JSON list of C-alpha atoms in Angstrom, two decimals:
[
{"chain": "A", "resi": 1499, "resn": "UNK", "atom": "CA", "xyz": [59.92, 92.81, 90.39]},
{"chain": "A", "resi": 1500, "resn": "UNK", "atom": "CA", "xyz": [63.56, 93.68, 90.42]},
{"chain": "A", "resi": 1501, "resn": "UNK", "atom": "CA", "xyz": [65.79, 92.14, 93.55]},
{"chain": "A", "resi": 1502, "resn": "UNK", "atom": "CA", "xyz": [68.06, 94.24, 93.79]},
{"chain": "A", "resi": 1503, "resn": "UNK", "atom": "CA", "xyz": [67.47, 97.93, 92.83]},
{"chain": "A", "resi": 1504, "resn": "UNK", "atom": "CA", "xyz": [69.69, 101.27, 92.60]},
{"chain": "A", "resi": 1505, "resn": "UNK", "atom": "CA", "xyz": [69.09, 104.38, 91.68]},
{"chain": "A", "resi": 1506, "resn": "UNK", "atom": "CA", "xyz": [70.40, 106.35, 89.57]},
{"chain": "A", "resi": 1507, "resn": "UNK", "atom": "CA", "xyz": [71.61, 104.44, 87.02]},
{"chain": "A", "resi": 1508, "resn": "UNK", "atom": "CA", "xyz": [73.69, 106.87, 84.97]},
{"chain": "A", "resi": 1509, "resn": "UNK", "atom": "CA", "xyz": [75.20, 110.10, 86.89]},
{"chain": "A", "resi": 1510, "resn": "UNK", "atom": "CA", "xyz": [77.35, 112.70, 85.39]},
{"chain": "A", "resi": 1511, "resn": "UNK", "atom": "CA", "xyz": [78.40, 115.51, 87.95]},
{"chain": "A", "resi": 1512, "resn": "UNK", "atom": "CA", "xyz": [81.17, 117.37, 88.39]},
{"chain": "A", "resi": 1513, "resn": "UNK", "atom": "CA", "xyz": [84.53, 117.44, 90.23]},
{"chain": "A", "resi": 1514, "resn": "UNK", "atom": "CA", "xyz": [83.83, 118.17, 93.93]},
{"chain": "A", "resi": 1515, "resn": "UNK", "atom": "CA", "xyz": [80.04, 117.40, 93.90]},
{"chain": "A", "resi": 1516, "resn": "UNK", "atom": "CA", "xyz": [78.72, 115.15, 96.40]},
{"chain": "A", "resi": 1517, "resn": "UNK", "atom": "CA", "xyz": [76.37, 112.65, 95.48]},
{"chain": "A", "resi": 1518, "resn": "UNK", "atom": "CA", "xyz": [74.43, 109.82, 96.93]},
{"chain": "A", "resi": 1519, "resn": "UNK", "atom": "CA", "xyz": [73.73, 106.17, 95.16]},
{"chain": "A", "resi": 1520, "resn": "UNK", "atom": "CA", "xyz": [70.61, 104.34, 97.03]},
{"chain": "A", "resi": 1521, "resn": "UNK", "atom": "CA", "xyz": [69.84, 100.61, 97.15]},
{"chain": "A", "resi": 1522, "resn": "UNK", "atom": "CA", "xyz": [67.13, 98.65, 98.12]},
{"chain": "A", "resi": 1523, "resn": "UNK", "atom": "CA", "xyz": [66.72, 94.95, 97.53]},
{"chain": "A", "resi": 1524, "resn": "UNK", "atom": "CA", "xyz": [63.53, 92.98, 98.20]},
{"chain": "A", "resi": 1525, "resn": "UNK", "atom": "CA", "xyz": [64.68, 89.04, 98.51]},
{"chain": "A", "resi": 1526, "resn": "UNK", "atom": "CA", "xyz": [64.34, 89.24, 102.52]},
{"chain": "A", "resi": 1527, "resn": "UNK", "atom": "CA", "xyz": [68.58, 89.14, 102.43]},
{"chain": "A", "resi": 1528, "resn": "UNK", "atom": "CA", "xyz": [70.56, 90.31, 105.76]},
{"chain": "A", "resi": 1529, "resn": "UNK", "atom": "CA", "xyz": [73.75, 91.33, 104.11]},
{"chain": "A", "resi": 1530, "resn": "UNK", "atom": "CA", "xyz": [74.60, 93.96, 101.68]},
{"chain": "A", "resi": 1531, "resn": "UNK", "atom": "CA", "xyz": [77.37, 95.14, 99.38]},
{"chain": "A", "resi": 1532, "resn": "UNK", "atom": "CA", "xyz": [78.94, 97.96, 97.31]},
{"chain": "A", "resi": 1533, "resn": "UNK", "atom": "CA", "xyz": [81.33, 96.74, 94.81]},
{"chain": "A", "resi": 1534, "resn": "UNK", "atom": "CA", "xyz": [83.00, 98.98, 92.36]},
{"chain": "A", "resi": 1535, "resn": "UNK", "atom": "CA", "xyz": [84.06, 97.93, 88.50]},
{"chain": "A", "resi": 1536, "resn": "UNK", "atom": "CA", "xyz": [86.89, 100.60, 86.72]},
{"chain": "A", "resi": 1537, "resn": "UNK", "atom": "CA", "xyz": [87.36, 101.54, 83.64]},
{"chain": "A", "resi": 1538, "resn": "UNK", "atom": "CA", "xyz": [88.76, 97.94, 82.98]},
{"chain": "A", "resi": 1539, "resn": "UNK", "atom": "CA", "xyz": [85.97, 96.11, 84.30]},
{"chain": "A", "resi": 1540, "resn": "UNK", "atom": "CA", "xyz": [88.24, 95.04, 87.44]},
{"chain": "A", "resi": 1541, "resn": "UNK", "atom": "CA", "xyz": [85.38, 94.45, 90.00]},
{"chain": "A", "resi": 1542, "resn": "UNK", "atom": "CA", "xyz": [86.45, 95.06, 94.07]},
{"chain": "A", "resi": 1543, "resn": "UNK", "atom": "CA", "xyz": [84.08, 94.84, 96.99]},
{"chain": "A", "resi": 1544, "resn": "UNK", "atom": "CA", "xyz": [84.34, 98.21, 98.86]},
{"chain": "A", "resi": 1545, "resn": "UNK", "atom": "CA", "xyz": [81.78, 97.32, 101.94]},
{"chain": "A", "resi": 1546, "resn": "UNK", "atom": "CA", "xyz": [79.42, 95.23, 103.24]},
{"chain": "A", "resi": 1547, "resn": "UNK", "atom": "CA", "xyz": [76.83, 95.39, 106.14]},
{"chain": "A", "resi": 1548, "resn": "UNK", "atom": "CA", "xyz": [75.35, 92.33, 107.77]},
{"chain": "A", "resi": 1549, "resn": "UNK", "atom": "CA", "xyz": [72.03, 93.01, 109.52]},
{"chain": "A", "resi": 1550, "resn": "UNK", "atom": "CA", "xyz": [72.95, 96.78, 109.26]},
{"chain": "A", "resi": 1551, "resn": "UNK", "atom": "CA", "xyz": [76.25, 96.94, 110.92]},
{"chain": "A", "resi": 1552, "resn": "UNK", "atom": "CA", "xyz": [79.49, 97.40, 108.92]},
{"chain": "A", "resi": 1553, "resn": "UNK", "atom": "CA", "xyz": [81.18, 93.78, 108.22]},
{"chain": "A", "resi": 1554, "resn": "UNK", "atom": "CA", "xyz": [83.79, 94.98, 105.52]},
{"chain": "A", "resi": 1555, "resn": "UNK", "atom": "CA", "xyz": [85.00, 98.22, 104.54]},
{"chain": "A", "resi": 1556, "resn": "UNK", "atom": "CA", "xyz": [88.38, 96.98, 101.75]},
{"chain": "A", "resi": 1557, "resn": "UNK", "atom": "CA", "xyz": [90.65, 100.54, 102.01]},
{"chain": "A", "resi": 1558, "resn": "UNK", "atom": "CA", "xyz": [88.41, 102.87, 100.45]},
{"chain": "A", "resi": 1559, "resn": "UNK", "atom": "CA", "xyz": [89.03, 106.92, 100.83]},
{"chain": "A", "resi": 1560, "resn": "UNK", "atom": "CA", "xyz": [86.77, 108.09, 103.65]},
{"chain": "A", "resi": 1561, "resn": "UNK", "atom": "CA", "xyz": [84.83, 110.39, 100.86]},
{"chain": "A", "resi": 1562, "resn": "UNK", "atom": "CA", "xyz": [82.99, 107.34, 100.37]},
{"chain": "A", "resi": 1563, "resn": "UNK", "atom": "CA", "xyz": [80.30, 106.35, 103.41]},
{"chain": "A", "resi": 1564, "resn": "UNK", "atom": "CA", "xyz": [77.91, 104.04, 103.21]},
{"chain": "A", "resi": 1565, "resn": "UNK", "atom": "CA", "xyz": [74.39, 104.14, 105.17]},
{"chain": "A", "resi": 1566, "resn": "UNK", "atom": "CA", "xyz": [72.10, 101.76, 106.16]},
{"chain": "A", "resi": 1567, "resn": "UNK", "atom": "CA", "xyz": [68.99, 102.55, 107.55]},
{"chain": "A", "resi": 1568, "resn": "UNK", "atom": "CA", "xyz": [67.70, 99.09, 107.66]},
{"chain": "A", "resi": 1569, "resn": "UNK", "atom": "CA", "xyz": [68.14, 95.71, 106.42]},
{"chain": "A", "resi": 1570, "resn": "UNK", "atom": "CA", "xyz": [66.57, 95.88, 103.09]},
{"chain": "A", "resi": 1571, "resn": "UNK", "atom": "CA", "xyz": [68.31, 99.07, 101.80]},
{"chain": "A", "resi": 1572, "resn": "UNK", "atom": "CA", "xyz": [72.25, 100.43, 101.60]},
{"chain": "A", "resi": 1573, "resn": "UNK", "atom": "CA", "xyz": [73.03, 103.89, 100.52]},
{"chain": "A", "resi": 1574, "resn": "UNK", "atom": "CA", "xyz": [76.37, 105.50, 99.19]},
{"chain": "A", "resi": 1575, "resn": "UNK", "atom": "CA", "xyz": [76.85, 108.65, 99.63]},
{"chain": "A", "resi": 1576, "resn": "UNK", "atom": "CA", "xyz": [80.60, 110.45, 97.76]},
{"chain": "A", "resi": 1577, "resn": "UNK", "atom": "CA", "xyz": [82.00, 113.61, 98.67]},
{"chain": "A", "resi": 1578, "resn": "UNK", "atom": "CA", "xyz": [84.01, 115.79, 96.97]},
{"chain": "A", "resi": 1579, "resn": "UNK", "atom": "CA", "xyz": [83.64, 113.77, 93.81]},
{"chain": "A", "resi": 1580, "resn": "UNK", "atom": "CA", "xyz": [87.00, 113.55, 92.08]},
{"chain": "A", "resi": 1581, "resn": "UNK", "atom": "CA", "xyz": [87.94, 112.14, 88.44]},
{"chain": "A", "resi": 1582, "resn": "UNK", "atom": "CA", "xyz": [89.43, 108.73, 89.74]},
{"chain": "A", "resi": 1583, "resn": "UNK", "atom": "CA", "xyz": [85.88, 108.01, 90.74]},
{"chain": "A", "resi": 1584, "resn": "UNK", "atom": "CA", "xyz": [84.15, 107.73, 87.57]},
{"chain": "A", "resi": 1585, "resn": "UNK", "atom": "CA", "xyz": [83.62, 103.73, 87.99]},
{"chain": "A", "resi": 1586, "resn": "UNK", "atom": "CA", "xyz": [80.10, 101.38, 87.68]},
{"chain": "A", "resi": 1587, "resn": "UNK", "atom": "CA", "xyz": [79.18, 101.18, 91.44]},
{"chain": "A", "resi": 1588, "resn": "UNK", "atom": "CA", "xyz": [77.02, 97.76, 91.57]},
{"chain": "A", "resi": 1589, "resn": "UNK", "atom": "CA", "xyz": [74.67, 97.37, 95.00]},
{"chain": "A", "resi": 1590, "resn": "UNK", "atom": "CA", "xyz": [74.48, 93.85, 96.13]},
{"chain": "A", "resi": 1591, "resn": "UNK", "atom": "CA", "xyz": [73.00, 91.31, 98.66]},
{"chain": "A", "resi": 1592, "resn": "UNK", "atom": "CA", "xyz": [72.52, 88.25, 99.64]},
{"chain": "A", "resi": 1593, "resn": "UNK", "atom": "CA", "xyz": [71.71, 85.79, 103.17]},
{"chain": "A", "resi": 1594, "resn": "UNK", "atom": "CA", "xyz": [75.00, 85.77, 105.32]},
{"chain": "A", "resi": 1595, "resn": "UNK", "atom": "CA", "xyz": [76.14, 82.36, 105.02]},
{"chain": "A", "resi": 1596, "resn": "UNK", "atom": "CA", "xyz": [79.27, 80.62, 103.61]},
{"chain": "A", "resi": 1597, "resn": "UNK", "atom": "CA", "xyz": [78.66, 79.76, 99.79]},
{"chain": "A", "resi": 1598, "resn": "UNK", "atom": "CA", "xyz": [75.58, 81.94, 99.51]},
{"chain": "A", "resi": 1599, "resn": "UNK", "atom": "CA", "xyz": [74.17, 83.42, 96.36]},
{"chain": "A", "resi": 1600, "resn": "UNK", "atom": "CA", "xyz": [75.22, 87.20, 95.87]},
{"chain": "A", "resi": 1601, "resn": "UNK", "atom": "CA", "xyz": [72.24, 88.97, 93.65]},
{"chain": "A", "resi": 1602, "resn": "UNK", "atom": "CA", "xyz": [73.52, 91.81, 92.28]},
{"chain": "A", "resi": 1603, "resn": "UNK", "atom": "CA", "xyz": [71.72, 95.29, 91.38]},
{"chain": "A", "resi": 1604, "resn": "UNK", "atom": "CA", "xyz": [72.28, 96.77, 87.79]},
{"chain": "A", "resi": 1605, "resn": "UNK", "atom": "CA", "xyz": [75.07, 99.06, 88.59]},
{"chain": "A", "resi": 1606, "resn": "UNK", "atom": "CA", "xyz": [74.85, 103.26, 88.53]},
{"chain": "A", "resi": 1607, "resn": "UNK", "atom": "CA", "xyz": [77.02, 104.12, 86.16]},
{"chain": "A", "resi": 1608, "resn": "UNK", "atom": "CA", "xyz": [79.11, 107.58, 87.45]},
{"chain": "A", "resi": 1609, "resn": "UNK", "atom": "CA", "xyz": [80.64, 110.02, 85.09]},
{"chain": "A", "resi": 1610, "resn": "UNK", "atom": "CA", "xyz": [82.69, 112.65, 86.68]},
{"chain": "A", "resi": 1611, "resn": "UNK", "atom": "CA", "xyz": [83.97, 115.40, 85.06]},
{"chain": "B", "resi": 145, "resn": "UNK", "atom": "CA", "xyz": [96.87, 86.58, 98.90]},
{"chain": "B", "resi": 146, "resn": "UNK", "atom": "CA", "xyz": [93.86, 84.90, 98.39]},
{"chain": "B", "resi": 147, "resn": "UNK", "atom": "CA", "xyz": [92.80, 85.67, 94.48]},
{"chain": "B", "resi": 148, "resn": "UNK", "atom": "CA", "xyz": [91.65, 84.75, 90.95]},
{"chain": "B", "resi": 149, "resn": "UNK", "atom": "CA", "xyz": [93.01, 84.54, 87.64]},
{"chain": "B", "resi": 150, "resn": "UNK", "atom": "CA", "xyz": [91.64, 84.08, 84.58]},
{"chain": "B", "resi": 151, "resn": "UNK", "atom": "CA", "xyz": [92.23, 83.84, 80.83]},
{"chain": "B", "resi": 152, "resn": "UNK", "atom": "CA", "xyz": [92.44, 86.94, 79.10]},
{"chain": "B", "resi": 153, "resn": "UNK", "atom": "CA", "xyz": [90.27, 87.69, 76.22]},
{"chain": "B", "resi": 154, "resn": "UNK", "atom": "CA", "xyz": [89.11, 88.80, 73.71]},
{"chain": "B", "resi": 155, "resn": "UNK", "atom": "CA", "xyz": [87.67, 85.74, 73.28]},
{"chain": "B", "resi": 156, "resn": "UNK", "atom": "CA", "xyz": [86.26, 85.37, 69.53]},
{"chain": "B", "resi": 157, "resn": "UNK", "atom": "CA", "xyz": [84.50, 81.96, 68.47]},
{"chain": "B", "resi": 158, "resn": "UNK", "atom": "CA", "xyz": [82.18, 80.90, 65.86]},
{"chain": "B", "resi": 159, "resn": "UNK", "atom": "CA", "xyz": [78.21, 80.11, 66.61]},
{"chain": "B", "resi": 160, "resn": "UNK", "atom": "CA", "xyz": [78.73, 76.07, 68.04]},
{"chain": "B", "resi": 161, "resn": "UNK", "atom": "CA", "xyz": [82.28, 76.29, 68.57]},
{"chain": "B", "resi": 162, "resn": "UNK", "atom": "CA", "xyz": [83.52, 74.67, 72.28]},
{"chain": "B", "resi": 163, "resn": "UNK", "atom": "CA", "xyz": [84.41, 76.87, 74.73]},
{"chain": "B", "resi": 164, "resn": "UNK", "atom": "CA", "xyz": [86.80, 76.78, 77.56]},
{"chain": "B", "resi": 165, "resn": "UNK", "atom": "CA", "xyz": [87.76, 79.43, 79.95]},
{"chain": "B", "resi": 166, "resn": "UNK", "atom": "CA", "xyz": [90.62, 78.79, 82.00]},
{"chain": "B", "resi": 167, "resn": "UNK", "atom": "CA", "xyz": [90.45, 80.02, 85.86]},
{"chain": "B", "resi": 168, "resn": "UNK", "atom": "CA", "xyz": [92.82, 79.22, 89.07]},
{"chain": "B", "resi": 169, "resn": "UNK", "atom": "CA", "xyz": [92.79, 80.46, 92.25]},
{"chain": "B", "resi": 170, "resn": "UNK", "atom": "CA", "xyz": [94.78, 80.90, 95.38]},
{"chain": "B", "resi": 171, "resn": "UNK", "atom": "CA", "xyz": [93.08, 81.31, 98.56]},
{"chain": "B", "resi": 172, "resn": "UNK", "atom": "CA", "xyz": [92.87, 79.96, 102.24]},
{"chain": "B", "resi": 173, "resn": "UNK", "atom": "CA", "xyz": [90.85, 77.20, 103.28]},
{"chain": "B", "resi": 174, "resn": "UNK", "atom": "CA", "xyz": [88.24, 75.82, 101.07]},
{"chain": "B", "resi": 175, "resn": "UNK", "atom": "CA", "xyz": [86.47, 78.51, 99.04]},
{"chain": "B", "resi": 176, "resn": "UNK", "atom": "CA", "xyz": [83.04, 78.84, 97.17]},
{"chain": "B", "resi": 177, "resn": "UNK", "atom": "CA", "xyz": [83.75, 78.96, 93.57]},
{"chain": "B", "resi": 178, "resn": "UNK", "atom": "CA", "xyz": [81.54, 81.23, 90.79]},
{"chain": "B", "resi": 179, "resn": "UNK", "atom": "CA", "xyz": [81.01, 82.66, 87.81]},
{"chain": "B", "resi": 180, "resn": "UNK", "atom": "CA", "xyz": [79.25, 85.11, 86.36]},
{"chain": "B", "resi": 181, "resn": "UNK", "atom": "CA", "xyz": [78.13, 86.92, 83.74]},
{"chain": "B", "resi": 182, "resn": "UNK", "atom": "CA", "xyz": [77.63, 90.94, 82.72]},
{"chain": "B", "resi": 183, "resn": "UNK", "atom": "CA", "xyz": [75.65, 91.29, 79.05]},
{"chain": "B", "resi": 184, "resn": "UNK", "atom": "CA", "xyz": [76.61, 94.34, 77.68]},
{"chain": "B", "resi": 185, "resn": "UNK", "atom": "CA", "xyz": [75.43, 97.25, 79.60]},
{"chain": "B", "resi": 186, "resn": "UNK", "atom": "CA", "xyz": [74.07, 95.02, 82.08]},
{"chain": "B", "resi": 187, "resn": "UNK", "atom": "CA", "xyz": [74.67, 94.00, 85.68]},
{"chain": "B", "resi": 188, "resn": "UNK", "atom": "CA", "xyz": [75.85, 90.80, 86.69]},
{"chain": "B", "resi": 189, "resn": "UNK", "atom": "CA", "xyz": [74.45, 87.41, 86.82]},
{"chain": "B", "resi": 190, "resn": "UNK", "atom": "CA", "xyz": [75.19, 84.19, 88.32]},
{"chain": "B", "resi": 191, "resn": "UNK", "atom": "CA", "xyz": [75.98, 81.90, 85.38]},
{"chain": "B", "resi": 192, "resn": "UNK", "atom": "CA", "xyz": [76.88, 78.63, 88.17]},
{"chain": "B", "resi": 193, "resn": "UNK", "atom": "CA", "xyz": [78.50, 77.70, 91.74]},
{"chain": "B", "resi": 194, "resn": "UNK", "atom": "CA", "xyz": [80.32, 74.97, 93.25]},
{"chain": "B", "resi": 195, "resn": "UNK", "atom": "CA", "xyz": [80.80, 75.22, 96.75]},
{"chain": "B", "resi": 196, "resn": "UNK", "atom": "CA", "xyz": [83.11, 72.37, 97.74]},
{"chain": "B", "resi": 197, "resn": "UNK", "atom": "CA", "xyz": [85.72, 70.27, 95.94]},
{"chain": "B", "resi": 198, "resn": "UNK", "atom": "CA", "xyz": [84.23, 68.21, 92.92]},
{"chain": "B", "resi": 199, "resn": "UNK", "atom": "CA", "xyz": [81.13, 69.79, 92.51]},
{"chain": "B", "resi": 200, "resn": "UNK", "atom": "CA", "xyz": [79.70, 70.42, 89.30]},
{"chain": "B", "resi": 201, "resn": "UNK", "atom": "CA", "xyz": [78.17, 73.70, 89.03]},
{"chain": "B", "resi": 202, "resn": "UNK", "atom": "CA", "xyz": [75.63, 73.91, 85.55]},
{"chain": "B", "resi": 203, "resn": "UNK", "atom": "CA", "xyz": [73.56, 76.34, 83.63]},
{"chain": "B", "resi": 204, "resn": "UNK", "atom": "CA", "xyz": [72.36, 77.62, 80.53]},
{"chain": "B", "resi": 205, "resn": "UNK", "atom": "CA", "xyz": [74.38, 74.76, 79.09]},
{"chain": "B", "resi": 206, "resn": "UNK", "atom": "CA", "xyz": [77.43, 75.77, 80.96]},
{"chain": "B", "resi": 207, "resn": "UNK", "atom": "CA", "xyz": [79.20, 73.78, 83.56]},
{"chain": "B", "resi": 208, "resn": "UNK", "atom": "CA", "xyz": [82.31, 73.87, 85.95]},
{"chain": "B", "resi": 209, "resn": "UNK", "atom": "CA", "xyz": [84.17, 71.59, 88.22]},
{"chain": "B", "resi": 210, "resn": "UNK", "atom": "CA", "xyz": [85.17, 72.52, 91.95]},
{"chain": "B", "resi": 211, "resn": "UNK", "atom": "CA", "xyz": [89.03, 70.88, 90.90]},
{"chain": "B", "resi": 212, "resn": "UNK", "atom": "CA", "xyz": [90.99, 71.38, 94.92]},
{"chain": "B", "resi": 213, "resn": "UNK", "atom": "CA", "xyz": [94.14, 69.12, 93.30]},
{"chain": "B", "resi": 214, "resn": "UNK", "atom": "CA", "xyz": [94.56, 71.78, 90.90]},
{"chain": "B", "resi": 215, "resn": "UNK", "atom": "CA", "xyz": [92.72, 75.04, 92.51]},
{"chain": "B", "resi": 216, "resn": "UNK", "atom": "CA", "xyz": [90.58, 75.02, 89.33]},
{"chain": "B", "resi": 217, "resn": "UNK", "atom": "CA", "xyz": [87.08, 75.88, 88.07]},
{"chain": "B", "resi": 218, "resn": "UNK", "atom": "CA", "xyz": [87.43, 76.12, 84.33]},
{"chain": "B", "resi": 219, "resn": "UNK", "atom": "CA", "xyz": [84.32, 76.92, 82.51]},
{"chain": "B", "resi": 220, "resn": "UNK", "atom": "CA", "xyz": [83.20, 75.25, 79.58]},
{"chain": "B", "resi": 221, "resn": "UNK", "atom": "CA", "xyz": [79.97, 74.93, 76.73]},
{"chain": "B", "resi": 222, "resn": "UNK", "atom": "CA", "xyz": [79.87, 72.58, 74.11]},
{"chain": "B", "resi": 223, "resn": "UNK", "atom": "CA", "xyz": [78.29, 74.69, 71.60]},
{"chain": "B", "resi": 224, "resn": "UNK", "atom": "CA", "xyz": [78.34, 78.72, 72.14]},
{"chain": "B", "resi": 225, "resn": "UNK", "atom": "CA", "xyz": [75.64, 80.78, 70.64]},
{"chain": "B", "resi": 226, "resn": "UNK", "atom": "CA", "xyz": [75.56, 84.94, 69.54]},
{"chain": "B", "resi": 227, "resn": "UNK", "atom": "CA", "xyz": [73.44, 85.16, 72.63]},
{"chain": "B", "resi": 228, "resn": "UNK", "atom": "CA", "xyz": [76.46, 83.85, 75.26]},
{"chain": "B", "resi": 229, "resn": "UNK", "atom": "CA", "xyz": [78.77, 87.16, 73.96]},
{"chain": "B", "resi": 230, "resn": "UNK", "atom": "CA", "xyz": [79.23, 88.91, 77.11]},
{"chain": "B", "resi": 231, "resn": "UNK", "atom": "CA", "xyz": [82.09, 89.05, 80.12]},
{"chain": "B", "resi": 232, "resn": "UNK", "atom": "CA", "xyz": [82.79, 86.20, 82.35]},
{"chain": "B", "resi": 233, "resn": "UNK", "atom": "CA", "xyz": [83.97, 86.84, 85.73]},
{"chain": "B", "resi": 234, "resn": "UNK", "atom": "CA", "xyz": [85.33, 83.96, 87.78]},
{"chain": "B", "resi": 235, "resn": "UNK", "atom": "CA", "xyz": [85.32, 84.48, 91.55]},
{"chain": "B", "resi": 236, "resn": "UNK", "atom": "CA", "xyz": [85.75, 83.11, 94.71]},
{"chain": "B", "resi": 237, "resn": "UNK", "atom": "CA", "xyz": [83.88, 83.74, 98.33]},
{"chain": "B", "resi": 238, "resn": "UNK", "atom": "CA", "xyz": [85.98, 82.48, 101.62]},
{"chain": "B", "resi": 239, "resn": "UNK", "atom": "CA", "xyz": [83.64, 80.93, 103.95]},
{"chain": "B", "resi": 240, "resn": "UNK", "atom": "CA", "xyz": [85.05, 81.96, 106.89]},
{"chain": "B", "resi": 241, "resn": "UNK", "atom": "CA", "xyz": [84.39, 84.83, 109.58]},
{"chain": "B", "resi": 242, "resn": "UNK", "atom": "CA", "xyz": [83.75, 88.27, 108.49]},
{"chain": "B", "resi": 243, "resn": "UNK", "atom": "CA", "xyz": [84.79, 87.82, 104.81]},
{"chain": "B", "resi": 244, "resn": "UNK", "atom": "CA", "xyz": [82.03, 85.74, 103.99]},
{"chain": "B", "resi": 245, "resn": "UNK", "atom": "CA", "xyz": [80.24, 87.76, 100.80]},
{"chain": "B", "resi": 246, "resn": "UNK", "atom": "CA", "xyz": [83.53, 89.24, 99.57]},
{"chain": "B", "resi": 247, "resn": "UNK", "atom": "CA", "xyz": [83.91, 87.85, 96.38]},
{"chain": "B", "resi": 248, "resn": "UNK", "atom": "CA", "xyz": [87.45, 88.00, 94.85]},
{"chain": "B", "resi": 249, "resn": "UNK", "atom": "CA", "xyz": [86.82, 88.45, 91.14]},
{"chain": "B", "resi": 250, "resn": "UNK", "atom": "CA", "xyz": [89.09, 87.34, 88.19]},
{"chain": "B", "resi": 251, "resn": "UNK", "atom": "CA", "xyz": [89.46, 90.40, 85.63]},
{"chain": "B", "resi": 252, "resn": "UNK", "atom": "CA", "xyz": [86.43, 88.90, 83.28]},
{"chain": "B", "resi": 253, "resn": "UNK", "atom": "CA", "xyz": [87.20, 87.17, 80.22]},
{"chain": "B", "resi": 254, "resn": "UNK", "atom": "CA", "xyz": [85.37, 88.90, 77.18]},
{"chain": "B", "resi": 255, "resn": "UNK", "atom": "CA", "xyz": [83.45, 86.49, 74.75]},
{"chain": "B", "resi": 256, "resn": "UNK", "atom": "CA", "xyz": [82.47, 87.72, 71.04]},
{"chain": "B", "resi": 257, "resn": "UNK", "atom": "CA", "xyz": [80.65, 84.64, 69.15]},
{"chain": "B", "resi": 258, "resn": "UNK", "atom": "CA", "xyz": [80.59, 85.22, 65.51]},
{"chain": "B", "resi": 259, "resn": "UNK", "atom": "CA", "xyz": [77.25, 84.17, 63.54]}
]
């Protein structure tokens, strides 16, 4: 019974692909994040969505645009894939509240070439 | 800007050894306090929390201290085994307005334990 779940977890594509990263989490949570971790394990929140609308979005190229259809799942969808974005994107969530728990998702690992 | 810092690794110890990793912060206000974990090809874990000034968070063996005199939260086990090699991330959450959830994460600290 994973919490938080992504799919896929490895992706190799080429330059100027577009691709799409889902999430779904099953804990009940409001809120949900993308975070991304380079090639030197750096880790930087890119957005967030409380009860589906669009809480942060950290400066992030507009290739990048996140969906959320409802509360319990948060896509990513990247066009025109470029080299700079070969990162581990991790899906996460938790209950919007000041010291809350964030559960995060495995991570889909993206390989662009 | 609010933010994290941490020691750098490698890390290397021996099976039992103590460990201590070092992390400060800057931020506004009174922050939640974490760390966590990634395993090798893994995602990450919550190893512990502390979310206000001297509270203990504790795990696994592993415990921190909410420090506000000295914007600390150093990590620390009395006796590592093979099993803790991984990266620990130290983080903070501000617990205000929208940027509740946005952890600010330390660059990880990279543990080997030696048998």
């Amino acid at each position: 019974d994973t919490a938080v779940s992504q799919t896929p977890k490895y992706l190799v594509t080429q330059m100027g692909n577009d691709k799409s990263i889902k999430c779904e989490q099953n804990l009940g949570h409001d809120t949900m994040y993308w975070y991304k971790q380079d090639s030197k394990k750096f880790l930087k929140i890119m957005f967030s969505y409380n009860n589906k609308e669009l809480i942060i979005n950290e400066t992030v190229p507009n290739r990048f645009s996140p969906k959320s259809p409802d509360k319990a799942h948060l896509n990513l969808h990247i066009n025109s894939l470029e080299l700079g974005d070969s990162a581990v994107y991790f899906c996460a969530s938790s209950q919007w509240g000041a010291g809350n728990t964030i559960y995060f998702g495995e991570g889909s690992w993206l390989t662009v070439v | 800007g609010d933010s994290v810092t941490q020691m750098e690794g490698p890390v290397t110890l021996s099976e039992e050894a103590f460990l201590t990793i070092n992390c400060t912060y800057t931020a506004t206000g009174y922050p939640s306090l974490f760390w966590y974990v990634q395993y090798p090809g893994e995602g990450l874990q919550l190893l512990l929390k502390a979310t206000k000034a001297d509270d203990k968070g504790s795990n696994k063996g592993f415990e921190a201290t909410y420090r506000k005199e000295t914007t600390s939260f150093h990590l620390e086990k009395g006796s590592v085994q093979v099993s803790d090699s991984a990266v620990y991330f130290c983080a903070l959450s501000l617990n205000y307005g929208g940027s509740q959830g946005n952890l600010i994460f330390g660059k990880g600290t990279k543990l080997s334990v030696k048998p």
